[in-house]
Coordinates of C-alpha atoms in Angstrom, one line a residue:
M233 CA 0.0 0.0 0.0
I234 CA 1.2 3.5 -0.9
A235 CA -0.6 6.6 0.4
L236 CA 0.1 10.3 0.3
Y237 CA -1.0 12.6 3.1
K238 CA -1.1 16.4 2.9
D239 CA -2.6 17.0 6.4
F240 CA -1.1 15.6 9.7
Q241 CA -4.6 14.8 11.0
S242 CA -5.4 12.5 8.1
I243 CA -2.3 10.3 8.5
D244 CA -3.2 6.6 9.1
W245 CA -0.8 5.4 11.7
F246 CA -2.2 1.8 12.0
R247 CA 0.6 -0.7 12.3
C248 CA 3.2 1.9 11.4
E249 CA 6.6 0.5 12.3
N250 CA 8.4 3.9 12.7
R251 CA 5.7 6.0 14.2
Q252 CA 7.7 6.9 17.3
E253 CA 10.5 8.4 15.2
V254 CA 8.6 10.2 12.5
E255 CA 5.3 11.4 14.2
P256 CA 7.0 14.2 16.2
F257 CA 8.8 15.5 13.1
L258 CA 5.6 15.5 11.0
Q259 CA 3.6 17.2 13.7
V260 CA 5.9 20.2 13.5
M261 CA 6.7 20.1 9.8
M262 CA 3.1 19.9 8.4
G263 CA 1.4 23.3 8.4
G264 CA 2.8 26.8 8.6
L265 CA 6.4 25.7 7.9
S266 CA 7.8 29.0 6.6
E267 CA 7.0 30.5 10.1
K268 CA 9.2 27.8 11.6
I269 CA 12.0 27.6 9.1
R270 CA 12.1 31.1 7.4
N271 CA 13.7 30.0 4.1
I272 CA 11.7 26.9 3.3
H273 CA 8.4 27.2 1.3
S274 CA 8.2 23.6 0.0
E275 CA 5.1 21.5 0.4
V276 CA 5.4 18.9 3.1
Y277 CA 3.7 15.5 2.8
A278 CA 3.8 12.2 4.6
I279 CA 4.1 9.2 2.4
R280 CA 3.2 5.7 3.5
T281 CA 4.8 2.6 1.9
G282 CA 3.7 -0.6 3.6
N283 CA 4.1 -0.2 7.3
W284 CA 6.5 2.7 7.1
I285 CA 5.8 6.4 6.9
Y286 CA 8.3 9.1 5.8
P287 CA 8.2 12.9 5.5
M288 CA 8.5 14.2 2.0
T289 CA 9.1 17.7 0.5
V290 CA 8.1 18.9 -2.9
T291 CA 9.9 22.0 -4.3
T292 CA 9.0 23.9 -7.4
E293 CA 11.2 26.9 -8.3
N294 CA 11.5 28.7 -4.8
Y295 CA 15.1 29.5 -5.8
D296 CA 15.9 31.3 -2.5
D297 CA 15.0 28.2 -0.4
S298 CA 17.5 26.4 1.7
W299 CA 19.7 23.7 0.2
I300 CA 18.0 21.0 2.4
V301 CA 15.0 21.2 0.0
S302 CA 16.5 22.8 -3.1
P303 CA 19.2 21.7 -5.6
Y304 CA 19.5 25.3 -6.6
G305 CA 20.3 26.2 -3.0
Q306 CA 22.9 23.4 -2.7
Y307 CA 24.6 23.7 -6.1
V308 CA 24.4 27.4 -6.8
I309 CA 23.8 29.6 -3.7
S310 CA 25.8 27.5 -1.2
L311 CA 28.6 26.9 -3.7
K312 CA 28.8 30.7 -4.4
D313 CA 29.1 31.4 -0.6
E314 CA 31.8 28.7 -0.2
L315 CA 33.7 30.1 -3.2
T316 CA 34.2 33.5 -1.6
Q317 CA 35.1 32.0 1.8
Y318 CA 37.5 29.2 0.9
I319 CA 39.0 29.6 -2.5
D320 CA 41.9 32.1 -2.8
S321 CA 43.2 31.3 -6.2
R322 CA 41.8 33.6 -8.9
F323 CA 42.2 31.0 -11.6
T324 CA 40.3 28.3 -9.6
R325 CA 37.6 30.9 -8.7
S326 CA 37.1 31.7 -12.4
I327 CA 36.7 28.0 -13.3
I328 CA 34.3 27.4 -10.4
R329 CA 32.3 30.5 -11.3
S330 CA 31.8 29.1 -14.8
I331 CA 30.6 25.8 -13.4
I332 CA 28.2 27.6 -11.1
R333 CA 26.8 29.6 -14.0
F334 CA 26.3 26.4 -16.0
L335 CA 24.6 24.7 -13.0
D336 CA 22.4 27.8 -12.5
G337 CA 21.1 27.5 -16.1
C338 CA 20.5 23.7 -15.9
I339 CA 18.6 23.9 -12.6
R340 CA 16.5 26.9 -13.8
R341 CA 15.6 25.0 -16.9
V342 CA 14.2 22.2 -14.8
K343 CA 12.5 24.8 -12.6
N344 CA 14.2 23.4 -9.5
R345 CA 11.5 20.7 -9.3
I346 CA 12.5 18.0 -6.8
I347 CA 10.8 15.6 -4.4
Y348 CA 12.9 14.5 -1.5
I349 CA 11.6 11.4 0.3
H350 CA 12.9 10.7 3.9
N351 CA 13.6 14.5 4.3
F352 CA 13.4 15.5 8.0
L353 CA 14.4 19.1 7.2
V354 CA 17.7 18.8 8.9
S355 CA 21.1 18.9 7.3
T356 CA 21.7 15.2 7.9
N357 CA 18.9 12.6 7.5
L358 CA 19.7 9.4 9.4
Y359 CA 18.8 6.2 7.6
A360 CA 18.0 2.7 9.0
S361 CA 20.6 0.1 8.0
K362 CA 18.0 -1.8 6.1
C363 CA 15.7 -0.2 3.4
E364 CA 12.2 -1.3 4.1
M365 CA 10.8 0.7 1.2
D366 CA 9.6 -0.8 -2.2
V367 CA 11.7 1.6 -4.3
E368 CA 10.2 0.5 -7.6
K369 CA 6.5 1.0 -6.5
I370 CA 7.0 4.2 -4.6
T371 CA 8.9 5.7 -7.6
A372 CA 6.2 4.7 -10.1
F373 CA 3.5 6.1 -7.7
L374 CA 5.3 9.5 -7.4
A375 CA 6.2 9.7 -11.1
Q376 CA 2.5 9.5 -11.8
E377 CA 1.5 12.0 -9.1
F378 CA 4.3 14.5 -9.9
P379 CA 5.3 13.9 -13.5
E380 CA 7.4 17.0 -13.8
H381 CA 9.5 16.5 -10.7
A382 CA 12.7 14.6 -10.2
I383 CA 12.5 12.2 -7.2
G384 CA 15.3 12.1 -4.7
F385 CA 16.8 11.0 -1.4
R386 CA 19.5 13.2 0.4
S387 CA 22.2 12.3 3.0
L388 CA 23.1 8.8 1.7
N389 CA 26.5 7.3 2.3
E390 CA 28.0 3.8 2.1
K391 CA 28.8 3.4 5.8
T392 CA 25.3 3.7 7.2
A393 CA 22.9 3.5 4.1
S394 CA 24.5 0.9 1.8
D395 CA 21.3 -1.1 1.5
W396 CA 19.4 2.0 0.5
I397 CA 22.0 2.9 -2.1
D398 CA 21.9 -0.6 -3.6
Q399 CA 18.1 -0.6 -3.9
L400 CA 18.1 2.9 -5.3
K401 CA 20.7 2.0 -7.9
D402 CA 18.6 -1.0 -8.9
G403 CA 15.6 1.3 -9.2
G404 CA 17.3 3.6 -11.7
Y405 CA 18.4 6.3 -9.3
Q406 CA 21.7 8.2 -10.0
P407 CA 24.3 9.6 -7.5
Y408 CA 24.8 13.3 -7.2
G409 CA 27.7 14.6 -5.1
S410 CA 26.9 16.3 -1.9
R411 CA 29.7 16.7 0.7
V412 CA 32.2 15.0 2.9
I413 CA 30.9 14.1 6.3
Y414 CA 32.6 12.6 9.4
Y415 CA 31.7 9.7 11.7
W416 CA 32.9 8.9 15.2
H417 CA 32.3 6.1 17.6
S418 CA 33.9 5.8 21.0
A419 CA 34.6 2.0 20.3
D420 CA 36.8 2.9 17.3
R421 CA 40.5 2.6 17.8
M422 CA 42.1 6.1 18.2
T423 CA 45.8 7.1 18.1
K424 CA 47.5 8.5 21.2
G425 CA 47.4 11.9 19.7
Q426 CA 43.6 11.7 19.1
K427 CA 43.0 10.5 22.7
K428 CA 45.2 13.4 23.9
D429 CA 43.1 15.9 22.0
H430 CA 39.9 14.6 23.5
A431 CA 41.5 14.7 27.0
R432 CA 42.7 18.3 26.4
D433 CA 39.2 19.4 25.3
R434 CA 37.7 17.9 28.5
S435 CA 40.3 19.5 30.7
N436 CA 39.8 22.9 29.0
F437 CA 36.0 22.7 29.6
K438 CA 36.6 21.9 33.3
K439 CA 38.9 24.9 33.7
S440 CA 36.7 27.3 31.7
G441 CA 34.1 28.0 34.4
L442 CA 31.3 27.3 31.8
I443 CA 28.2 25.7 33.1
K444 CA 26.5 23.0 31.1
K445 CA 22.7 23.0 31.1
E446 CA 20.1 21.0 29.3
I447 CA 17.2 23.3 28.4
L448 CA 13.5 23.2 27.5
N449 CA 12.5 26.8 27.7
E450 CA 11.2 28.9 24.8
I451 CA 12.8 32.0 26.2
D452 CA 16.2 30.3 26.2
M453 CA 15.6 29.2 22.6
D454 CA 15.6 32.8 21.5
E455 CA 19.2 33.0 22.5
C456 CA 20.0 29.7 20.7
E457 CA 18.4 31.1 17.6
R458 CA 20.6 34.2 17.8
L459 CA 23.8 32.1 18.2
Y460 CA 22.7 29.8 15.4
D461 CA 22.2 32.8 13.1
K462 CA 25.6 34.3 14.0
L463 CA 27.4 31.1 13.0
Y464 CA 25.4 29.4 10.3
L465 CA 23.7 32.3 8.5
Q466 CA 26.1 35.3 9.1
K467 CA 29.5 33.5 9.1
Y468 CA 28.7 30.7 6.6
S469 CA 25.7 31.1 4.4
P470 CA 22.2 32.5 4.7
N471 CA 21.1 29.5 2.5
N472 CA 21.5 27.2 5.5
P473 CA 18.1 26.4 7.0
Q474 CA 16.9 29.5 9.0
Y475 CA 15.6 27.7 12.0
T476 CA 13.4 29.8 14.3
A477 CA 13.4 29.5 18.2
H478 CA 9.8 28.2 17.8
F479 CA 10.9 25.4 15.5
M480 CA 13.7 24.3 17.8
Y481 CA 11.5 24.5 20.9
E482 CA 8.8 22.4 19.4
M483 CA 11.3 19.7 18.3
C484 CA 12.6 19.6 21.9
R485 CA 9.2 19.8 23.5
N486 CA 7.9 16.8 21.6
G487 CA 10.9 14.7 22.6
R488 CA 12.8 14.3 19.4
F489 CA 15.7 16.7 20.3
D490 CA 17.8 17.3 23.3
M491 CA 19.5 20.7 23.8
I492 CA 22.8 21.3 25.6
T493 CA 24.0 24.9 26.4
L494 CA 27.2 26.3 27.8
N495 CA 26.8 29.3 29.9
H496 CA 28.6 32.1 31.8
D497 CA 26.1 34.7 32.7
T498 CA 24.3 34.0 29.5
C499 CA 24.3 31.2 26.9
V500 CA 27.5 31.3 24.8
A501 CA 27.1 28.1 22.9
F502 CA 24.6 25.3 22.3
G503 CA 24.0 22.1 20.5
G504 CA 20.7 20.4 19.7
Y505 CA 21.0 16.7 18.8
F506 CA 18.6 13.9 17.9
I507 CA 19.0 10.1 17.8
M508 CA 17.5 8.0 15.1
N509 CA 18.3 4.5 13.7
D510 CA 21.2 4.1 16.2
Q511 CA 22.9 7.2 15.1
M512 CA 23.2 10.8 16.5
A513 CA 23.3 14.1 14.6
T514 CA 23.4 17.7 15.8
P515 CA 21.7 20.1 13.2
F516 CA 21.1 22.8 15.8
F517 CA 24.5 24.2 16.7
G518 CA 26.0 27.7 17.4
W519 CA 28.2 29.8 19.6
D520 CA 29.0 33.4 20.1
T521 CA 31.3 34.2 17.2
D522 CA 32.3 37.5 18.8
L523 CA 34.4 35.5 21.4
D524 CA 38.1 35.2 20.8
E525 CA 38.8 31.9 19.0
K526 CA 41.5 31.2 21.7
T527 CA 38.7 30.5 24.2
G528 CA 38.2 27.2 22.4
I529 CA 34.5 27.5 22.6
Y530 CA 33.9 25.3 19.5
R531 CA 36.1 22.6 20.8
M532 CA 34.5 22.6 24.3
L533 CA 31.0 22.5 22.9
S534 CA 31.9 19.7 20.5
N535 CA 33.6 17.8 23.3
Q536 CA 30.3 17.8 25.3
L537 CA 28.6 16.2 22.2
Y538 CA 31.3 13.6 21.9
E539 CA 30.6 12.8 25.6
V540 CA 26.9 12.2 24.8
A541 CA 27.9 9.8 22.0
R542 CA 30.4 8.1 24.3
E543 CA 27.8 7.7 27.2
K544 CA 25.2 6.3 24.8
K545 CA 27.7 4.1 22.9
I546 CA 26.2 5.4 19.7
L547 CA 27.5 6.3 16.2
M548 CA 27.9 10.0 15.9
N549 CA 27.4 11.7 12.5
N550 CA 29.5 14.7 12.9
S551 CA 28.3 16.4 9.7
G552 CA 30.6 18.3 7.3
G553 CA 33.3 20.9 7.7
A554 CA 36.2 21.4 10.1
G555 CA 37.8 18.3 8.7
S556 CA 41.2 18.8 10.3
Y557 CA 39.7 19.2 13.8
K558 CA 37.4 16.2 13.4
K559 CA 40.1 13.9 12.0
A560 CA 42.4 14.9 14.9
R561 CA 39.8 13.5 17.2
G562 CA 39.4 10.2 15.5
C563 CA 36.5 11.0 13.0
Q564 CA 36.5 9.0 9.8
P565 CA 35.5 10.8 6.5
E566 CA 32.7 9.5 4.3
M567 CA 31.4 10.8 1.0
E568 CA 27.7 11.8 1.1
Y569 CA 25.4 11.7 -1.9
S570 CA 21.9 12.4 -3.1
Y571 CA 20.3 9.8 -5.3
I572 CA 17.8 11.1 -7.8
Y573 CA 15.5 9.5 -10.4
T574 CA 14.7 11.3 -13.6
K575 CA 13.7 8.6 -16.1
H576 CA 10.1 9.7 -16.2
L577 CA 10.9 13.3 -17.2
P578 CA 10.9 14.8 -20.7
I579 CA 14.1 14.3 -22.6
K580 CA 15.2 18.0 -22.3
D581 CA 14.8 17.8 -18.5
R582 CA 16.7 14.5 -18.3
L583 CA 19.6 16.1 -20.2
N584 CA 19.8 18.9 -17.8
W585 CA 19.8 16.5 -14.8
Q586 CA 22.5 14.4 -16.5
A587 CA 24.7 17.5 -16.8
I588 CA 24.1 18.3 -13.1
Q589 CA 24.9 14.7 -12.2
F590 CA 28.2 14.8 -14.2
L591 CA 29.4 18.0 -12.6
T592 CA 28.4 17.2 -9.0
Y593 CA 29.2 13.5 -9.0
T594 CA 31.8 12.6 -11.6
V595 CA 33.7 15.8 -11.1
G596 CA 32.6 17.4 -7.9
S597 CA 32.6 14.4 -5.5
R598 CA 36.2 13.4 -6.6
I599 CA 37.4 16.9 -5.9
L600 CA 35.7 17.0 -2.5
W601 CA 37.1 13.6 -1.6
K602 CA 40.6 14.6 -2.6
F603 CA 40.6 17.6 -0.2
R604 CA 38.8 15.7 2.6

């Protein structure tokens, strides 16, 4: 059985195997989403396949929307922002600008039309080790319901989602390059240097005078939103998801997220994490970027999240970025992909998607992996 739900109240939860995991997300995601994540205007559905229900986003144009729902956001806007921050060579910049212009044209020609299944509106979607979805049936169903939209899955990697990747490949999906992410587990063997770095971070936190708190207070969430904005939107890219205090509070209130804050007189850093499918990720994260980097606030906050993963004996998806720091603490790199299906689209749209796939996977993923 495959069913599509537009309203949360209409979802049939009978014999749903993953209700405990997805219901809190869908309760917040469905209805008035742009008031909760300011730069997302996609339609949100719940899709049922057998005894499993997943959130699903449908994007059409909306070129200013965050990369977590938009190929244009990921491959044009975010890439432009990273170009100005990380590439110093004029020659390299000129080449990448040409690639971005080409991608811009391709994605505009397909009108940025994309469906993302299993999209929880976080930077890192966490997949079960086994794919319980009938890929062929759900693809045929969605191709009929949305004949002009590509159909995709984000946040896939061989370490934790190899069964999903195998089934998607068999179903005609193609890989598109995304980013390099990092995994850590306390049971993994670490070098003496990596153990020493962890110990130093713990020691620095104890000496710092910072007070660790776990919060569930909407007023405190306003400060968390401010710190998130300073880091992810002002320092990095406004195309990152613009989470509001209300969205973060609702996710914590319904039990899907836990929030850690580090405080002096006020909150100076925070991390909001969730656990799903025996993995942990921290999409809500920020600190006071006006503080001197020598305070080590990023390292101390990260250390508290490592400690959560250590205590729970769980695999930590440490997202992308800060590769040198993460590898120095024992994290292992992994290439992340989106898998997208386009065979039902008109030939002109398929050709544009093939060009995007070539540049992001055949070229882009190899470059990203080289500089991991």
